[in-house]
Amino acid sequence: MSFMPVLLWTDLLLFALIGACLVYARHAARHAHLAAPWLRVRASPTGMAAATVLLAFLGIGVLDSLHFRAALEAKPGSAAPPRYAVEVRSVLDLLAEAVLGRMAGKSEKTYSAPLATHGYARENVEKKLADGRVVQVREHPRLVAGGAHLADPARDRAADVALHAGRGVALGFVIWLALALALLAAAAARRGGGLGDAWRAAWQGAGATPWRAILLTLLVLCVAGGLIATLGSRYHLLGTDKVGQDVLYQALKSVRTALVIGTLTTLVMLPLGVLLGIAAGYFGGWIDDLIQYLYTTLNSIPGVLLIAAAVLMMQVTIDANPDWFSTAAERADFRLLALCFILGMMSWTGLCRLMRGETLKLRELEYVQAARAFGVSRLAIIVRHILPNVMHLVIISAVMDFSGMVLTEAVLSYVGVGVDPSMSSFGSMINAARLEMSREPMVWWSLAAAFVFMLSLVLAANLFADTVRDAFDPRLSSAGRRRGRAAGEAA
Amino acid sequence: MTAYLIRRLAYAILILIGVNLITFWLFFKVNTPDDIARLQLGAKRVTPDAIAKWKAERGYDKPLVYNAAAQGMARFTDTIYFEKSVAMFMLDFGRADDGRDIWYEIRSRAGPSLAVQVPVFVVGLGLNISLALLLALFRATRFDFATQVFLVAMMSISSLFFIIAGQYVFSKLWHLVPISGYGGGPDAIRFLALPVAIGVFASLGGATRLYRTIFIEEMGRDYVRTARAKGMSELAVLFRHVLKNGMIPILTGVVVVIPGLFIGSLVTESFFGIPGLGSYTIEAIQAQDFGVVRSMVFIGSVLYIIGLIATDISYTLVDPRVRLES
């Protein structure tokens, strides 16, 4: 099958960001003073467990960022150049189709509960009676895809679900075992030593890396993956939504949206906050006045309102220029990018103030004074002396802001100024589910799915951010910890 | 002090002009009134006449910032920017798209917003400080650790879930309070209990952890060690010294949000159907009523600036070392 790769703007920036992180990691690994705080992060079991979950989400997000347009079947013998489908798909879609089979995408008519074989709403169904008459009855219709392999759902469903759940857990365990052995073997090879020793050390919690926490987290992830593979390909594991879309698939697709908002916003925010903050702190005078005025003004406008206003205005622009985009995906992507940009423009002020204060302090230190006395240019002083000494604050605020952005997206989508309606996101899942609150019985599964996915992503991000802050904050490191311990002992 | 306040007020006006410029740029320059007219009239009814009529009704039928046709000062005053800005500084916000007076709406909706926000603020602050003190007292114990885990989990849950779960459990399952709505008088308590409780609950995570850090930092200071060395009990140290000094950063950080309580909470108010400013704003956003959104942006920033000035004054009140001088 031939295809045309599609590089959306957010894909490009996401990959660029990942690339930049890798370059930084290589750079940091070579310099002991840069690597030291990261080694402290590596030593934290909570932090590494959180990082494992985050990496799993990142994997889903990256797979969902490899976009392409499949080629349409050409007439045999025609020499015309191949034509491509309008629909932009991603590698994750292909993978979901391969693993989930018919469950992926829109396979039912409307709501159905998790693991159900029958629809949620009653419908008129024609039924043939024993004597050959056809009557209309209102009952829950059989689902098209969910549990379609069962001959008699009422009798077989429970046993079938249990069987496949068991298989799923077993499959997950096998995959986990393979992964764990591979990881430990790689670690043992690097340090030198046998696999058996590495395995024992991992469970006893010895060594620099908390392998036990990592492997246990991995086990949970693998079992979840195994369940998705076995149960998810036979039933709608998390039910279907109003238009019959599989909720699990939707939740998986929402991961990318959340990741893009969390990371690309930082990409806009960091340069603005860092550059303006350092400039204000270092140069002082009218530059300082101007920048302070700028961020006080921006700060004074209630955040959600300004974002809402900017998004509304952007929507008018998009509607007025339909010819900018060749596919619906490009339009949705542009809206997502613009949302990140707007969020970034609104949230650099906190970082800027922090940078300004820190630079004001650094500017008066002896080594900066000395550099100035030696006639080092101002730009060189900033790049060589100021910037490296505020980097820890930049890293802390970048990781701390991620989870906040993911939560903000949900609220914005609720207000109606979030991502494009055609793009799945946790916010739009919650918003759609909210309207079904009053139904009897309640349609709870979309909400539950969004809750579980969001909680695991944001909780992992928060725990990781806490670890990073503890590792990087010099106030908390040597002196702070000693003082804290002293206070604890005194009590 | 007076000179300082005058300077702050002058600065405040400068900031408001900046806010005004930003909103003007957003609402009139990025998309001209013609674009907005087209959007609001809908595709079918767009004719040059209809657009001209729409603009004339709202006073948008003038040049944006510079009127070349006019004479003298009128070149700058007979423009959309000048007229709309002057009106806004006079608190004359004009009419919403449904024809109602915006300023009247804002005044009548501030009450319900405050009825939710003030209890959330007061109870939330009290609860957060008490819990943080408790954690500081039992720091580095299992209780501290478990509560911290709980708080991080609370921080990771979107407030939307708290609201939905609260409505489901307390209103739908147990029928304790109505799902949504608002009433005056003693009836209001029934409507307000749930939104206030959820607001307090949702605020627990971040604030308590911050206050705990502040208190623990305060506990490591020299004067606390001196007090302990003199034989004061840990509880006396906590309440007489740590609480008092820890309140300085807490209070000054909190004062800035007090005026903002007027604005209300967008999400809470729209979920619970409380006719406050938050739901007014959200309705305006969803109906794309730009006049209302612009007015709310302006009022929001006025309140923020009042909060900033109040913060400066509160510094001098709680910390005698700080003096405001010009």
Short mmCIF file of C-alpha atoms in Angstrom, two decimals, chain A residues 289 292-294 296-302 304-306 308-310 312-317 319-320 353 407 410-411 414-417 427 430 434 436-442 447-448 450-452 454-455 458-460 462-463 466 469 475-476 483-484 487-488 490-491, chain B residues 11 14-19 22-23 26-28 30-31 35-36 39 137 139 149 152-153 155-161 164 167-168 172 179 209 213 216-217 219-221 228 234 263 266-267 270-271 281-282 284-286 288-290 293 296-297 300-302 304-305 308:
data_model
loop_
_atom_site.label_atom_id
_atom_site.label_comp_id
_atom_site.label_asym_id
_atom_site.label_seq_id
_atom_site.Cartn_x
_atom_site.Cartn_y
_atom_site.Cartn_z
CA ASP A 289 9.93 49.09 33.32
CA GLN A 292 7.21 44.70 33.96
CA TYR A 293 4.44 46.82 32.51
CA LEU A 294 3.87 44.20 29.82
CA THR A 296 1.43 43.18 34.77
CA THR A 297 -0.97 44.17 31.99
CA LEU A 298 -1.24 40.63 30.65
CA ASN A 299 -1.58 39.24 34.16
CA SER A 300 -4.36 41.63 35.03
CA ILE A 301 -6.70 40.17 32.43
CA PRO A 302 -8.51 37.10 33.78
CA VAL A 304 -9.77 32.15 30.85
CA LEU A 305 -11.43 35.29 29.50
CA LEU A 306 -8.43 36.40 27.51
CA ALA A 308 -11.62 32.66 25.29
CA ALA A 309 -11.50 36.00 23.52
CA ALA A 310 -8.37 35.06 21.58
CA LEU A 312 -13.06 33.19 19.45
CA MET A 313 -11.15 35.67 17.33
CA MET A 314 -8.98 32.91 15.90
CA GLN A 315 -12.10 30.95 15.00
CA VAL A 316 -13.43 33.93 13.07
CA THR A 317 -10.14 34.05 11.16
CA ASP A 319 -13.86 30.55 9.23
CA ALA A 320 -13.06 33.53 7.05
CA ARG A 353 8.83 37.34 37.00
CA LEU A 407 -6.20 20.26 33.14
CA ALA A 410 -10.46 20.16 29.83
CA VAL A 411 -11.91 23.38 31.23
CA TYR A 414 -15.99 22.68 28.47
CA VAL A 415 -16.29 26.44 28.03
CA GLY A 416 -16.38 25.84 24.28
CA VAL A 417 -13.05 27.42 23.39
CA GLY A 427 -12.19 17.89 27.64
CA ILE A 430 -16.11 15.03 29.60
CA ARG A 434 -21.91 15.62 31.04
CA GLU A 436 -25.90 12.32 29.61
CA MET A 437 -25.86 12.71 33.39
CA SER A 438 -29.62 12.73 33.65
CA ARG A 439 -30.16 9.54 31.66
CA GLU A 440 -31.46 6.51 33.49
CA PRO A 441 -29.44 4.32 33.86
CA MET A 442 -26.58 6.78 33.74
CA LEU A 447 -16.64 9.97 31.98
CA ALA A 448 -14.91 7.08 33.72
CA ALA A 450 -11.62 10.23 30.63
CA PHE A 451 -11.17 10.22 34.40
CA VAL A 452 -8.85 7.20 34.47
CA MET A 454 -6.47 11.93 32.72
CA LEU A 455 -5.76 10.97 36.31
CA VAL A 458 -1.67 14.14 35.30
CA LEU A 459 -0.79 12.23 38.45
CA ALA A 460 2.31 10.82 36.77
CA ASN A 462 2.71 15.81 39.01
CA LEU A 463 4.76 13.14 40.76
CA ASP A 466 7.75 16.97 42.29
CA ARG A 469 11.78 20.05 41.68
CA ARG A 475 17.30 25.51 48.41
CA LEU A 476 15.94 22.04 48.98
CA ARG A 483 17.85 22.00 58.02
CA GLY A 484 14.65 20.03 57.51
CA ALA A 487 14.00 20.47 62.57
CA GLY A 488 12.58 16.96 62.41
CA ALA A 490 14.31 18.54 67.31
CA ALA A 491 10.63 17.65 67.19
CA TYR B 11 0.29 53.16 37.08
CA LEU B 14 -1.58 53.05 32.49
CA ILE B 15 -2.22 49.31 32.82
CA LEU B 16 -5.90 49.74 32.08
CA ILE B 17 -5.00 51.61 28.92
CA GLY B 18 -2.77 48.67 28.00
CA VAL B 19 -5.59 46.21 28.65
CA ILE B 22 -5.00 44.60 23.83
CA THR B 23 -8.74 44.00 23.82
CA LEU B 26 -8.17 41.48 19.60
CA PHE B 27 -11.75 42.49 19.00
CA PHE B 28 -11.46 45.06 16.24
CA VAL B 30 -7.54 40.98 14.18
CA ASN B 31 -11.05 40.69 12.83
CA ASP B 35 -15.94 39.97 9.68
CA ILE B 36 -17.86 39.82 12.93
CA LEU B 39 -20.33 35.84 11.28
CA LEU B 137 3.24 19.52 63.21
CA ARG B 139 5.91 16.37 59.40
CA VAL B 149 -0.15 11.49 48.54
CA VAL B 152 -1.15 15.20 45.01
CA ALA B 153 -3.97 12.96 43.80
CA MET B 155 -4.31 18.15 42.45
CA SER B 156 -4.38 15.71 39.55
CA ILE B 157 -8.15 15.50 39.28
CA SER B 158 -9.87 18.04 37.08
CA SER B 159 -12.38 20.18 38.97
CA LEU B 160 -14.95 19.12 36.38
CA PHE B 161 -14.91 15.61 37.86
CA ILE B 164 -19.96 15.95 38.20
CA GLN B 167 -23.90 16.42 41.65
CA TYR B 168 -24.38 12.73 40.98
CA LYS B 172 -29.18 12.38 42.01
CA ILE B 179 -28.94 19.66 41.16
CA ARG B 209 0.96 21.84 50.03
CA THR B 213 6.12 24.27 52.74
CA ILE B 216 8.03 24.05 57.54
CA GLU B 217 10.45 26.63 56.17
CA MET B 219 10.04 26.12 61.53
CA GLY B 220 13.68 25.88 60.51
CA ARG B 221 14.41 29.50 61.44
CA ARG B 228 12.32 25.63 71.62
CA GLU B 234 5.97 22.47 70.29
CA ILE B 263 -15.96 37.62 38.70
CA LEU B 266 -17.03 30.15 35.14
CA VAL B 267 -17.29 26.40 35.49
CA SER B 270 -22.54 27.22 34.72
CA PHE B 271 -22.73 23.68 36.11
CA THR B 281 -19.43 35.33 30.79
CA ILE B 282 -19.69 31.73 29.67
CA ALA B 284 -21.52 35.39 26.26
CA ILE B 285 -18.57 33.33 25.05
CA GLN B 286 -20.85 30.60 23.75
CA GLN B 288 -20.13 35.03 20.74
CA ASP B 289 -21.38 38.25 22.30
CA PHE B 290 -18.19 40.26 22.01
CA VAL B 293 -16.73 39.53 26.82
CA MET B 296 -15.86 41.41 31.53
CA VAL B 297 -12.19 41.54 30.52
CA GLY B 300 -11.61 41.66 35.58
CA SER B 301 -8.47 43.70 35.15
CA VAL B 302 -9.80 46.60 37.20
CA TYR B 304 -6.97 42.60 39.66
CA ILE B 305 -5.31 46.00 39.91
CA LEU B 308 -2.42 44.43 43.63
#
